[in-house]
C-alpha positions in Angstrom: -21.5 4.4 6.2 -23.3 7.5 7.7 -21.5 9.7 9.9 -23.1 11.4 13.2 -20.9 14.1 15.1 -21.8 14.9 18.5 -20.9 18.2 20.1 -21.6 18.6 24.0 -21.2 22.7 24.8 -21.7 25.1 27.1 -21.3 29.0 26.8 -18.0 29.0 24.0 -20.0 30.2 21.1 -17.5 31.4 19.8 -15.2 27.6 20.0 -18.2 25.9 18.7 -18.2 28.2 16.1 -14.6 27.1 14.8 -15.3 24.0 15.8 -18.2 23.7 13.0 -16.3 25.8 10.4 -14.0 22.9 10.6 -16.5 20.3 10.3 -18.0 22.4 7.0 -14.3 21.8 5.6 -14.4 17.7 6.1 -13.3 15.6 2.9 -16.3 13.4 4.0 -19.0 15.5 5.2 -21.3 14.5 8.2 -24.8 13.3 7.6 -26.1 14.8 11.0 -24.2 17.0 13.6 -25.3 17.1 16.9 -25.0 20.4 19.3 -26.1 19.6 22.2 -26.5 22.5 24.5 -27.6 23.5 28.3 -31.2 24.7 28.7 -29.8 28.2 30.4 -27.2 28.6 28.2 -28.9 31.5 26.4 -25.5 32.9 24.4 -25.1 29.6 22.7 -28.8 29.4 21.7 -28.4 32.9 20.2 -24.8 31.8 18.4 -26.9 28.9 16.8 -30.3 30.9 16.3 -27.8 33.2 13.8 -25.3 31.0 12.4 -25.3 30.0 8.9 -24.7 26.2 8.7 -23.7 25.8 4.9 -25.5 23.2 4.6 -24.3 21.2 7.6 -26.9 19.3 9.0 -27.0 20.3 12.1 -29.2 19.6 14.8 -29.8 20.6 18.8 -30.7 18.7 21.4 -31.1 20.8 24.9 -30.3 19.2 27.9 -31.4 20.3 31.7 -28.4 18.7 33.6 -25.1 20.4 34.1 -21.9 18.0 33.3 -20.4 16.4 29.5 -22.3 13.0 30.9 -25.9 14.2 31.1 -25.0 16.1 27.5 -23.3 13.0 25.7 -26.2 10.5 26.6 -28.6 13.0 25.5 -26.8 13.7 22.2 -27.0 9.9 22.0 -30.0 9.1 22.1 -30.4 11.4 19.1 -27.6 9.8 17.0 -29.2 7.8 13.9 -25.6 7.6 12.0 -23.6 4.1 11.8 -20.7 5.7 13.4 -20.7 8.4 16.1 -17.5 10.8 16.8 -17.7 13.0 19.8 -15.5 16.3 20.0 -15.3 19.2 22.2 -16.4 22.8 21.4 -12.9 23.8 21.9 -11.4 21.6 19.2 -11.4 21.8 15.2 -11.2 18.5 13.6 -8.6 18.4 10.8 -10.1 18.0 6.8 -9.5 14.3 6.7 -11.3 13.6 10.4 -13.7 11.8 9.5 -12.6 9.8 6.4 -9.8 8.6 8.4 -12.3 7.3 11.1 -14.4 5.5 8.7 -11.3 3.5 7.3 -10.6 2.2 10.2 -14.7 0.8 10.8 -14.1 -0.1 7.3 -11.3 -2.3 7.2 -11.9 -4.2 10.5 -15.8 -5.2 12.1 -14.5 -6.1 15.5 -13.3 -2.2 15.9 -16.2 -0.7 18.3 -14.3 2.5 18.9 -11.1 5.1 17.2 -9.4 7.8 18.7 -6.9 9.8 17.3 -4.8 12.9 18.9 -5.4 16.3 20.2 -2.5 18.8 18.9 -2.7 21.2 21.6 -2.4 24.6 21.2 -1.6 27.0 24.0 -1.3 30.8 22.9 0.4 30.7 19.8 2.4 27.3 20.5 1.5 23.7 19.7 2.5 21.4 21.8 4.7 18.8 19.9 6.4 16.2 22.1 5.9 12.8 21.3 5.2 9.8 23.3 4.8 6.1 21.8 2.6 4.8 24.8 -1.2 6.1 24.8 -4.0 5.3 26.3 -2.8 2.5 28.4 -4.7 0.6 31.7 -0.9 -1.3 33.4 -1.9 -4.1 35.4 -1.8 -2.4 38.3 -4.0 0.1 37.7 -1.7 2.9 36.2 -3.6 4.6 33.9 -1.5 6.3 30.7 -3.2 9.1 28.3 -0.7 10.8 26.4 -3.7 11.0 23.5 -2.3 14.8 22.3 1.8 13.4 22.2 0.9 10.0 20.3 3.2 9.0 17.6 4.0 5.8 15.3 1.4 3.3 13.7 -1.9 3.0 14.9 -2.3 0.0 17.5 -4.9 -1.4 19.7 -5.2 0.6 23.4 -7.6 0.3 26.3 -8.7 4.2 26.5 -9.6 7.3 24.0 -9.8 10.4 24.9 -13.0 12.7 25.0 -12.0 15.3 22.8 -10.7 13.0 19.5 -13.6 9.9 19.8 -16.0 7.3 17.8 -17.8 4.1 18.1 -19.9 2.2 16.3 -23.3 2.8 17.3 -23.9 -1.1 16.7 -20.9 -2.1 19.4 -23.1 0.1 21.7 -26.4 -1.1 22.1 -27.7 0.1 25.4 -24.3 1.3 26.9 -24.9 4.7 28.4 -21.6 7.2 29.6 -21.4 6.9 33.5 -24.1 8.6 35.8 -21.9 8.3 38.5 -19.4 10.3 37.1 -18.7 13.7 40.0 -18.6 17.0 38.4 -20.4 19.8 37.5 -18.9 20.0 34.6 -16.0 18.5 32.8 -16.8 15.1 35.1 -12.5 13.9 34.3 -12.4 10.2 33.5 -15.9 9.6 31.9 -14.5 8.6 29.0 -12.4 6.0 30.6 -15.5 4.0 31.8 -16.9 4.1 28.7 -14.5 2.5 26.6 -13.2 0.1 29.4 -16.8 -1.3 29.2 -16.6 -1.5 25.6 -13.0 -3.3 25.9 -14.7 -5.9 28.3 -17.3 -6.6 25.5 -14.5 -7.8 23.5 -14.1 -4.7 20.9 -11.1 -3.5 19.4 -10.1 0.4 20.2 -8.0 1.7 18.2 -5.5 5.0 18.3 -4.6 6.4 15.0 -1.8 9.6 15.7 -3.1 10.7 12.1 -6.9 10.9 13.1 -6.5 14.4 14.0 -8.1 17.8 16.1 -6.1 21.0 16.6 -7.1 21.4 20.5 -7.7 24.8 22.3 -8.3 24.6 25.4 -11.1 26.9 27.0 -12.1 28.1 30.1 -14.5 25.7 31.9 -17.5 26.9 33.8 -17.1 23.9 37.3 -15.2 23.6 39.7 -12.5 22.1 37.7 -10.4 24.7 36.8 -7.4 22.3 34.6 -4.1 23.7 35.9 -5.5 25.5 39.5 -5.9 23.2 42.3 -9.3 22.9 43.6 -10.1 20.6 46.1 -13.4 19.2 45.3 -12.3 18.9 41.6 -9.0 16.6 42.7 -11.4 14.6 44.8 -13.7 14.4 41.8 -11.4 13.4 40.0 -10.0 10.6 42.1 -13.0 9.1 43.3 -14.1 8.5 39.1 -11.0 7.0 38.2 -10.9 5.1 41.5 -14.6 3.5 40.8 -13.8 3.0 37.3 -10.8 0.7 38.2 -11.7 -1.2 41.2 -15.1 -1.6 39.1 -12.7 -2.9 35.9 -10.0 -4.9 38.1 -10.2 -8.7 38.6 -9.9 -8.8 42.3 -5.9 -9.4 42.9 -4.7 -6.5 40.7 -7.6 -4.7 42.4 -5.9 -4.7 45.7 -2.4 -4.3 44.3 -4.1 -0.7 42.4 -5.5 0.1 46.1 -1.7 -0.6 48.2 -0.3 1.5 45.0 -2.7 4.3 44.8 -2.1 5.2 48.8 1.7 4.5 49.2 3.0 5.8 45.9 0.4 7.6 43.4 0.7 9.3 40.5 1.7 13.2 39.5 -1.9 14.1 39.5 -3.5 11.6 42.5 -1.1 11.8 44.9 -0.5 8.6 47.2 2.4 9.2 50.3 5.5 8.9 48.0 4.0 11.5 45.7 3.5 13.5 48.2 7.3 13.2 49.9 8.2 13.6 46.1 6.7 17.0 46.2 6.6 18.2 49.6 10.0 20.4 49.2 8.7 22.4 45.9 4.9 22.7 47.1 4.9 22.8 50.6 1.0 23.0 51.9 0.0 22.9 48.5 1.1 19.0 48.5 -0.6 18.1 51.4 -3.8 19.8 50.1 -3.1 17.5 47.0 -2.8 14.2 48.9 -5.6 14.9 51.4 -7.7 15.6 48.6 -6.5 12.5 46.7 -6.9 10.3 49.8 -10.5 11.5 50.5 -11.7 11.2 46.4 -9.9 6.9 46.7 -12.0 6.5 50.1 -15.3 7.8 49.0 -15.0 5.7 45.6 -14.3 2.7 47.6 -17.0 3.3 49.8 -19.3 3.7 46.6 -18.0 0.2 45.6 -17.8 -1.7 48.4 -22.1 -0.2 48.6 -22.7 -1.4 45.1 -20.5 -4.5 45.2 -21.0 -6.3 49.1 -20.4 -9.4 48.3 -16.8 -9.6 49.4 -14.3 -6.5 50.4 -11.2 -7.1 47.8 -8.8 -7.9 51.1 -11.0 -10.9 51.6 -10.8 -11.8 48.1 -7.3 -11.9 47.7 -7.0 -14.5 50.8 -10.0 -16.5 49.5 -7.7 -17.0 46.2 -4.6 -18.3 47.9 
């Protein structure tokens, strides 16, 4: 089975480069490694112009767009391997990465797509909880990651995460990662639509704790700063995973996701409970979090409702009673 890894980066030359140290150490070593890098990102062409690949068989593919979506379907169409695993720059995958991801094609044809987790490092700590749900869609629209805390056996889930991913290049066909996706950058949630559409196909995804990446998070070059609120990135943010699920939904649970996104919400898309949640700890800061959330839900519904006309999902729902 022949092994592609694709590597969207931009301007960490110094991540990639542990990043492909690692892959040089793999038990089962790659038979093509794609880097696929920004046309104006001239410190990560010099990094590769110098760098000694040991043999890896590595390969760039440039790419004019900003944002991981414009990258990953480039690097795609470039992929000639049976399997494909996608990683960050920022990562390292652990020796037995890849093996462990072709056991699991191995052993079962339906599998379209494995995931593993992200150990997190942050300074000189690794972040070790443990959580047994990952990567879970609730039938209400509740999305569940947890991809760098997963512990026990490896089981089916609905998501993967973009940092610790593969599929079988079969299982994909034509399937392209989302255009739609906002961003300028990171583009949070494209991942999500990706393997949704592949669970709709019928494929197994599978989650395997012990299918490994030591994670390092890096500074990102958008809007999207991780842990510093930014409006337009929360409203990016929403608006994808909004589109994604109304787009996923049948059309009862995609009104019951709607009534719960407004009136209660989640941590990171706040609906009104959220926001009275947080309102004595935040302050303004809350209210910047829920108007933000509010606006991203709207303007994905809008983008549905435009793509979609044949019935608003309120109209639905009373149709079906």
């Amino acid at each position: 089975m022949q092994n592609t890894v694709l590597i969207p980066t931009y301007r960490r030359p110094l991540d990639l480069s542990r990043c492909l140290t690692a892959l040089q150490a793999q038990t089962k070593p790659a038979n093509q490694i794609i880097v696929v890098v920004r046309d104006t990102d001239t410190e990560t062409r010099q990094f590769l112009a110098n760098f000694d690949p040991q043999h890896l068989p590595l390969q760039t593919v440039t790419v004019t767009q900003p944002g991981v979506v414009a990258a990953l379907n480039a690097g795609m169409a470039a992929v000639t391997g049976d399997i494909v695993s996608i990683t960050d720059d920022d990562a390292a995958p652990r020796p037995d990465w890849l093996a462990s991801i072709n056991a699991h094609f191995l052993k079962d044809t339906a599998v379209v797509g494995v995931g593993g987790r992200d150990w997190i490092h942050q300074g000189n700590q690794i972040l070790d909880a443990s959580r047994p749900i990952v990567g879970q869609l609730q039938w209400f629209g509740r999305v569940i990651g947890n991809h760098h805390l997963g512990v026990g056996e490896p089981r089916e889930v609905d998501i993967l995460k973009g940092v610790n991913m593969s599929f079988r290049t079969q299982a994909i066909g034509e399937l392209h990662f989302d255009q739609r996706m906002r961003g300028t950058g990171a583009q949070v949630h494209f991942e999500m639509a990706f393997t949704l559409a592949l669970k709709r196909a019928g494929g197994k995804i599978i989650y395997d704790p012990q299918i490994a990446v030591d994670h390092y998070p890096a500074q990102r070059f958008d809007e999207d700063q991780r842990h510093n609120f930014n409006a337009i990135a929360q409203i990016n943010l929403v608006h994808n995973e909004t589109l994604i699920l109304l787009e996923h939904l049948p059309p009862l649970r995609r009104t019951i996701f709607l009534l719960w996104a407004i009136i209660i919400g989640t941590r990171d898309c706040y609906g009104f409970l959220q926001w009275l949640r947080f309102f004595p700890s935040q302050s303004q800061l809350a209210t910047r979090k829920l108007i933000a959330s509010l606006q991203g839900r709207w303007q994905a519904y809008q983008q549905f409702q435009t793509q979609n006309p044949l019935k608003p999902p309120l109209t639905q729902l009373q149709n079906s009673n």
